[in-house]
Coordinates of C-alpha atoms in Angstrom, one line a residue:
M52 CA -37.1 20.6 9.7
K53 CA -34.1 20.0 11.9
V54 CA -30.7 19.8 10.4
R55 CA -27.3 18.7 11.4
R56 CA -23.8 18.5 9.8
G57 CA -23.2 15.3 7.9
E58 CA -21.1 12.8 9.8
Q59 CA -17.3 13.0 9.6
L60 CA -17.1 15.6 6.9
V61 CA -13.7 15.7 5.2
C62 CA -12.4 19.4 4.7
R63 CA -9.0 20.7 3.0
W64 CA -7.5 23.9 3.0
L65 CA -6.2 25.2 -0.3
A66 CA -4.7 28.5 -1.2
E67 CA -8.0 29.6 -2.6
G68 CA -9.7 28.7 0.6
L69 CA -11.5 26.0 2.7
E70 CA -13.3 23.2 0.8
V71 CA -15.5 20.2 2.0
G72 CA -15.9 16.8 0.6
I73 CA -19.4 16.0 -0.7
P74 CA -20.0 12.8 0.8
G75 CA -20.0 9.8 -1.7
Q76 CA -18.9 11.9 -4.6
R77 CA -15.5 12.9 -6.1
R78 CA -16.5 16.5 -5.6
W79 CA -15.6 19.4 -3.3
I80 CA -17.3 22.7 -2.7
R81 CA -15.7 26.1 -1.6
L82 CA -16.9 27.3 1.8
S83 CA -17.4 31.1 2.1
H84 CA -17.1 32.4 5.5
D85 CA -20.8 32.5 5.8
L86 CA -21.4 28.9 4.6
Y87 CA -18.6 27.9 7.3
R88 CA -20.8 30.0 10.0
V89 CA -23.9 28.0 8.7
L90 CA -22.2 24.6 9.1
D91 CA -20.6 25.7 12.5
R92 CA -24.0 26.8 13.8
A93 CA -25.8 23.6 12.6
G94 CA -23.7 21.5 14.7
A95 CA -25.2 18.3 16.0
G96 CA -28.7 19.5 15.4
I97 CA -30.8 22.7 15.1
E98 CA -34.2 23.7 13.9
L99 CA -34.0 25.4 10.5
D100 CA -36.1 28.3 11.7
D101 CA -33.6 28.9 14.5
L102 CA -30.7 28.6 12.2
A103 CA -32.0 31.1 9.8
A104 CA -33.0 33.5 12.5
A105 CA -29.5 33.3 13.9
F106 CA -28.3 35.4 10.9
G107 CA -30.6 38.1 11.1
A108 CA -34.2 38.6 9.4
E109 CA -32.5 40.2 6.3
N110 CA -30.4 37.2 5.7
E111 CA -33.1 34.6 6.4
P112 CA -33.9 33.8 2.6
D113 CA -30.3 33.4 1.8
V114 CA -29.8 31.1 4.6
R115 CA -32.8 28.9 3.9
E116 CA -31.5 28.7 0.3
A117 CA -28.0 27.8 1.4
V118 CA -29.3 25.1 3.8
G119 CA -31.4 23.7 1.0
S120 CA -28.3 23.3 -1.3
L121 CA -26.1 22.0 1.5
V122 CA -28.8 19.1 2.3
R123 CA -29.1 18.3 -1.3
L124 CA -25.4 17.8 -1.4
G125 CA -25.4 15.8 1.8
V126 CA -23.1 18.2 3.7
L127 CA -26.1 19.0 5.8
V128 CA -28.7 16.3 6.6
E129 CA -32.2 16.3 8.0
V130 CA -31.9 14.8 11.5
D131 CA -35.2 12.8 11.2
R132 CA -34.2 11.6 7.5
A133 CA -30.4 11.5 7.8
P134 CA -29.2 8.5 5.5
R135 CA -27.4 5.8 7.4
T136 CA -23.8 5.4 6.8
P137 CA -23.1 2.1 5.1
P138 CA -21.7 -0.3 7.6
L139 CA -18.3 -0.6 5.7
W140 CA -17.6 3.1 6.1
E141 CA -18.9 3.2 9.8
R142 CA -16.1 0.5 10.4
W143 CA -13.4 2.0 8.4
G144 CA -14.1 5.7 8.8
E145 CA -14.8 8.6 6.5
V146 CA -11.2 9.5 5.7
A147 CA -10.9 6.0 4.2
R148 CA -14.0 6.4 2.3
R149 CA -12.8 9.8 1.0
M150 CA -9.6 8.1 -0.2
H151 CA -11.7 5.2 -1.9
I152 CA -14.0 7.8 -3.6
E153 CA -11.0 9.9 -4.9
A154 CA -9.2 6.8 -6.2
R155 CA -12.1 5.8 -8.2
D156 CA -12.7 6.1 -12.2
A157 CA -9.5 7.6 -13.0
D158 CA -8.9 8.7 -16.6
Y159 CA -6.1 6.9 -18.2
L160 CA -6.5 8.7 -21.5
V161 CA -6.7 5.5 -23.5
D162 CA -7.1 6.4 -27.1
S163 CA -7.3 10.0 -26.1
P164 CA -5.8 12.8 -28.3
R165 CA -4.5 14.3 -25.0
R166 CA -2.3 11.1 -24.1
A167 CA 0.6 12.0 -26.2
A168 CA 0.8 15.7 -25.0
E169 CA 0.6 14.4 -21.3
V170 CA 3.4 12.1 -21.9
D171 CA 5.5 14.8 -23.5
A172 CA 4.8 17.1 -20.6
I173 CA 6.0 14.5 -18.1
V174 CA 9.0 13.7 -19.9
A175 CA 9.9 17.2 -20.6
E176 CA 9.6 18.0 -17.0
G177 CA 12.4 15.6 -16.2
G178 CA 13.2 14.3 -12.7
A179 CA 12.4 10.8 -13.4
P180 CA 13.4 8.6 -10.2
G181 CA 15.9 6.1 -10.7
A182 CA 14.9 2.6 -11.5
F183 CA 17.5 1.0 -9.1
K184 CA 18.3 1.9 -5.4
E185 CA 21.8 1.0 -4.3
Y186 CA 24.2 1.6 -1.3
P187 CA 27.4 1.6 -3.3
D188 CA 29.6 2.6 -0.4
Q189 CA 28.3 -0.3 2.0
P190 CA 30.1 -3.6 2.3
S191 CA 28.2 -6.1 0.1
V192 CA 27.8 -9.9 -0.3
P193 CA 27.7 -10.9 -4.0
L194 CA 25.0 -13.5 -4.4
P195 CA 25.4 -16.6 -6.8
R196 CA 24.2 -15.9 -10.4
R197 CA 23.4 -19.4 -11.2
A198 CA 19.9 -19.9 -9.8
L199 CA 18.8 -23.1 -8.6
P200 CA 16.4 -24.9 -10.9
L201 CA 12.7 -24.8 -9.8
T202 CA 11.6 -28.0 -11.1
A203 CA 8.6 -28.8 -8.9
P204 CA 5.3 -29.2 -10.9
V205 CA 3.2 -26.0 -10.6
D206 CA 0.2 -28.0 -9.3
E207 CA 2.4 -29.4 -6.5
V208 CA 3.6 -25.8 -5.7
F209 CA 0.0 -24.4 -5.6
A210 CA -0.9 -27.4 -3.2
L211 CA 1.8 -26.9 -0.9
R212 CA 1.9 -23.2 -0.6
R213 CA 0.7 -22.0 2.9
T214 CA 1.6 -19.6 5.4
H215 CA 4.2 -21.1 7.8
R216 CA 4.5 -20.1 11.3
E217 CA 7.0 -22.6 12.7
F218 CA 10.6 -23.1 11.4
S219 CA 13.3 -25.4 12.3
D220 CA 16.9 -24.4 13.0
V221 CA 18.1 -25.8 9.7
P222 CA 20.0 -22.8 8.0
V223 CA 19.0 -21.7 4.5
T224 CA 21.7 -21.9 1.8
L225 CA 23.1 -19.0 -0.1
D226 CA 21.9 -20.5 -3.3
Q227 CA 18.4 -20.8 -2.0
L228 CA 18.3 -17.2 -0.6
A229 CA 20.0 -15.9 -4.0
T230 CA 17.5 -17.8 -6.2
L231 CA 14.4 -16.7 -4.0
L232 CA 15.6 -13.0 -4.1
F233 CA 16.4 -13.1 -7.8
H234 CA 12.9 -14.5 -8.9
S235 CA 10.9 -12.3 -6.4
F236 CA 12.7 -8.9 -7.0
A237 CA 15.2 -8.7 -9.9
P238 CA 14.4 -8.1 -13.5
H239 CA 14.7 -11.2 -15.9
R240 CA 14.9 -9.0 -19.0
F241 CA 14.2 -5.6 -20.2
L242 CA 12.0 -3.7 -22.9
D243 CA 12.0 -0.7 -24.6
G244 CA 9.5 1.8 -23.0
E245 CA 10.0 4.6 -25.6
A246 CA 9.5 7.8 -23.9
F247 CA 9.7 6.3 -20.5
G248 CA 13.0 4.6 -21.0
T249 CA 14.0 1.1 -20.4
L250 CA 11.4 -1.1 -18.7
Q251 CA 12.1 -4.1 -16.4
C252 CA 10.3 -7.3 -17.0
R253 CA 10.1 -9.1 -13.4
V254 CA 8.1 -12.1 -12.6
S255 CA 5.7 -10.0 -10.6
A256 CA 3.5 -7.4 -12.4
S257 CA 3.8 -3.9 -11.6
A258 CA 1.8 -0.9 -12.8
G259 CA 3.5 0.6 -15.7
A260 CA 6.5 -1.6 -15.2
R261 CA 7.5 1.1 -12.6
H262 CA 8.6 -1.6 -10.1
E263 CA 8.7 0.6 -6.9
V264 CA 9.0 -2.2 -4.5
E265 CA 12.5 -2.4 -2.7
A266 CA 13.6 -5.3 -0.5
Y267 CA 15.6 -5.2 2.9
V268 CA 16.8 -8.5 4.1
V269 CA 17.4 -9.2 7.8
V270 CA 19.6 -12.3 7.7
H271 CA 19.1 -14.6 10.7
N272 CA 20.2 -18.1 9.5
V273 CA 21.8 -18.1 6.2
V274 CA 25.1 -20.2 5.1
G275 CA 27.8 -17.9 4.2
V276 CA 26.0 -14.5 5.2
A277 CA 26.5 -12.8 8.6
P278 CA 23.4 -11.8 10.4
G279 CA 22.4 -8.4 10.0
L280 CA 20.2 -6.0 7.7
Y281 CA 21.0 -5.7 4.2
H282 CA 19.5 -4.0 1.1
Y283 CA 19.0 -6.2 -2.0
S284 CA 20.5 -4.5 -5.0
V285 CA 18.7 -5.9 -7.9
A286 CA 21.1 -4.2 -10.2
R287 CA 24.2 -5.9 -9.0
H288 CA 22.4 -9.1 -7.5
A289 CA 24.1 -8.5 -4.2
L290 CA 23.3 -7.7 -0.4
E291 CA 24.6 -4.4 0.9
L292 CA 25.2 -4.3 4.6
L293 CA 23.4 -1.5 6.3
D294 CA 23.4 -2.6 9.9
A295 CA 25.3 -5.7 11.5
D296 CA 23.4 -5.3 14.8
V297 CA 20.0 -5.8 13.6
T298 CA 18.6 -9.1 15.3
R299 CA 15.5 -11.3 15.7
D300 CA 14.9 -9.1 18.8
R301 CA 14.8 -5.8 16.6
V302 CA 12.5 -7.4 14.3
A303 CA 10.2 -8.6 17.0
A304 CA 9.7 -5.2 18.5
L305 CA 8.5 -4.1 15.2
T306 CA 6.0 -6.7 14.6
Y307 CA 4.2 -6.9 17.9
H308 CA 6.3 -10.0 18.6
Q309 CA 4.8 -12.4 16.0
D310 CA 7.1 -15.3 16.2
A311 CA 6.8 -16.0 12.5
S312 CA 8.0 -12.5 11.4
Y313 CA 11.4 -13.4 12.9
G314 CA 11.5 -17.1 13.5
G315 CA 12.5 -18.2 10.0
A316 CA 16.0 -18.0 8.4
F317 CA 15.5 -14.4 7.3
T318 CA 13.1 -11.5 7.1
V319 CA 12.3 -9.5 4.1
L320 CA 11.1 -5.8 4.7
T321 CA 9.6 -4.5 1.6
T322 CA 9.2 -0.8 0.8
A323 CA 7.6 1.4 -2.0
V324 CA 9.7 4.1 -3.5
A325 CA 6.4 5.8 -4.4
N326 CA 7.7 8.5 -6.6
R327 CA 8.6 5.8 -9.3
L328 CA 4.8 5.5 -9.6
A329 CA 3.9 9.1 -8.9
W330 CA 6.3 10.4 -11.6
K331 CA 4.2 8.6 -14.3
Y332 CA 0.6 8.3 -12.6
R333 CA -0.5 11.6 -11.3
H334 CA -3.9 10.9 -9.9
P335 CA -5.1 9.6 -6.6
R336 CA -5.9 6.2 -8.0
A337 CA -2.2 5.7 -8.3
Y338 CA -2.2 5.4 -4.4
R339 CA -3.8 1.9 -4.9
L340 CA -1.0 0.7 -7.3
W341 CA 1.8 0.2 -4.8
M342 CA -0.6 -2.1 -2.8
Y343 CA -1.4 -4.3 -5.8
D344 CA 2.3 -4.5 -6.6
A345 CA 3.1 -5.3 -3.1
G346 CA 0.7 -8.3 -3.3
H347 CA 2.0 -9.5 -6.5
Y348 CA 5.6 -9.5 -5.1
G349 CA 4.5 -11.4 -2.1
Q350 CA 2.8 -14.1 -3.9
T351 CA 5.8 -14.6 -6.2
F352 CA 7.9 -14.7 -3.1
A353 CA 5.6 -17.5 -1.5
L354 CA 5.3 -19.5 -4.6
A355 CA 9.1 -19.5 -5.2
A356 CA 9.9 -20.1 -1.5
T357 CA 7.6 -23.3 -1.8
A358 CA 9.2 -24.4 -4.9
L359 CA 12.8 -24.2 -3.1
G360 CA 11.3 -26.2 -0.2
L361 CA 11.0 -23.3 2.2
G362 CA 8.0 -22.3 4.1
P363 CA 7.0 -18.5 3.5
F364 CA 5.5 -16.2 5.7
Q365 CA 3.8 -12.7 5.2
T366 CA 2.1 -10.0 7.3
V367 CA 1.3 -6.3 7.4
A368 CA 1.1 -6.3 11.1
F369 CA 3.9 -4.0 11.9
V370 CA 4.7 -0.5 13.1
D371 CA 5.3 1.5 9.9
S372 CA 7.2 4.4 11.3
E373 CA 9.6 2.1 13.4
V374 CA 10.3 -0.1 10.3
E375 CA 11.2 3.1 8.3
R376 CA 13.3 4.4 11.0
L377 CA 15.2 1.0 11.1
L378 CA 15.7 1.2 7.5
G379 CA 16.8 4.8 7.5
V380 CA 14.3 5.9 4.8
D381 CA 12.2 9.0 4.3
P382 CA 8.6 8.0 4.7
D383 CA 7.6 10.9 2.3
E384 CA 9.8 9.1 -0.4
E385 CA 9.8 5.6 0.5
F386 CA 7.4 3.8 3.0
A387 CA 7.1 0.3 4.5
V388 CA 4.6 -2.0 2.7
Y389 CA 4.9 -5.7 3.4
L390 CA 6.9 -7.9 5.5
L391 CA 7.8 -11.4 4.1
G392 CA 9.8 -14.2 5.6
A393 CA 11.0 -17.8 4.9
G394 CA 13.0 -20.7 6.6
V395 CA 13.0 -24.4 6.6
P396 CA 9.6 -25.6 8.0
A397 CA 9.4 -27.3 11.3
G398 CA 8.4 -31.0 10.9
P399 CA 7.7 -33.3 7.9
D400 CA 6.7 -31.8 4.5
P401 CA 3.9 -34.0 3.1
L402 CA 1.9 -33.3 0.1
L403 CA -0.8 -31.6 2.3
P404 CA 0.0 -29.3 5.1
A405 CA 0.2 -30.9 8.5
D406 CA -2.8 -28.7 9.6
F407 CA -4.9 -29.6 6.7
A408 CA -8.5 -30.7 7.6
Y409 CA -11.7 -30.8 5.8
P410 CA -14.1 -28.1 6.5
R411 CA -17.0 -28.7 8.8
L412 CA -20.3 -28.9 7.3
A413 CA -22.6 -25.9 8.3
R414 CA -25.6 -26.6 10.1
G415 CA -28.7 -25.8 8.0

């Protein structure tokens, strides 16, 4: 029998020693120095007899037993019978697969007697991240608090919603921007979250009402607001100026020069203040939650923009580290998640988009 290491094994160093992840399972095994040597010697393929002999005759039984265990776990595989990596993970890689596995089947302690104790321990630890982020020392633009009415029928909004990539030079009004930011990002009301304090009710769903998403607005063409980079303060319903020199060109450089990312009246760079989630949800599955939440916010933004007669755009094609550098945030605390934009669409605005077409019939 010829054996080799499993493909793209994921390992981690802990204080207790080196561990290797068991492929396809949420389990890890500790590697002693001898087990590490076995894996190292196995490499890309070696006959079992040669592998066992490499550690001396007196150790052959132990080596053969260890190899048998490692093969059963999938850490070593038989060369002629190695299981094929599913195409999905061939394309995305073993690191993504390990993250996917670790994030599955989390225990939310529903109806568990441990739940109350866990809540008490989290609250007693303290250090809850603030619900709102603000830049109180920066110049700010107060936004109109009377939102524009959204009277378009919901079925019409659904029919008209599409991703726009061409925008006119017509400016967006301050009331349109204020209304869109309010419905997309601001709380509409509050609830008593008991041990977890006051909870925000926003249009978009958020895991545990943690609402970790922050919005930074690059204004290009809005009546009454000078161009530049602003933070949207949901607590004050105001734009806080961070950098007056951020232009369309600066946004283009972050987004692989996608015209639609900077061609509208404004661009919204959203981030996740991830510790708002991590403080409450302390398991790897919580890493997924900001992704879901970013999607919720993105859809609310797109529908609200459509109801206001604006064309929405969204993308995740940007250079994360450069966006975070532009915003001046620490990526270990707050990281880029989604880019949204909107403006007055170019051309007519019929019931159906101009590029609407019936799908072609597939050939049988």
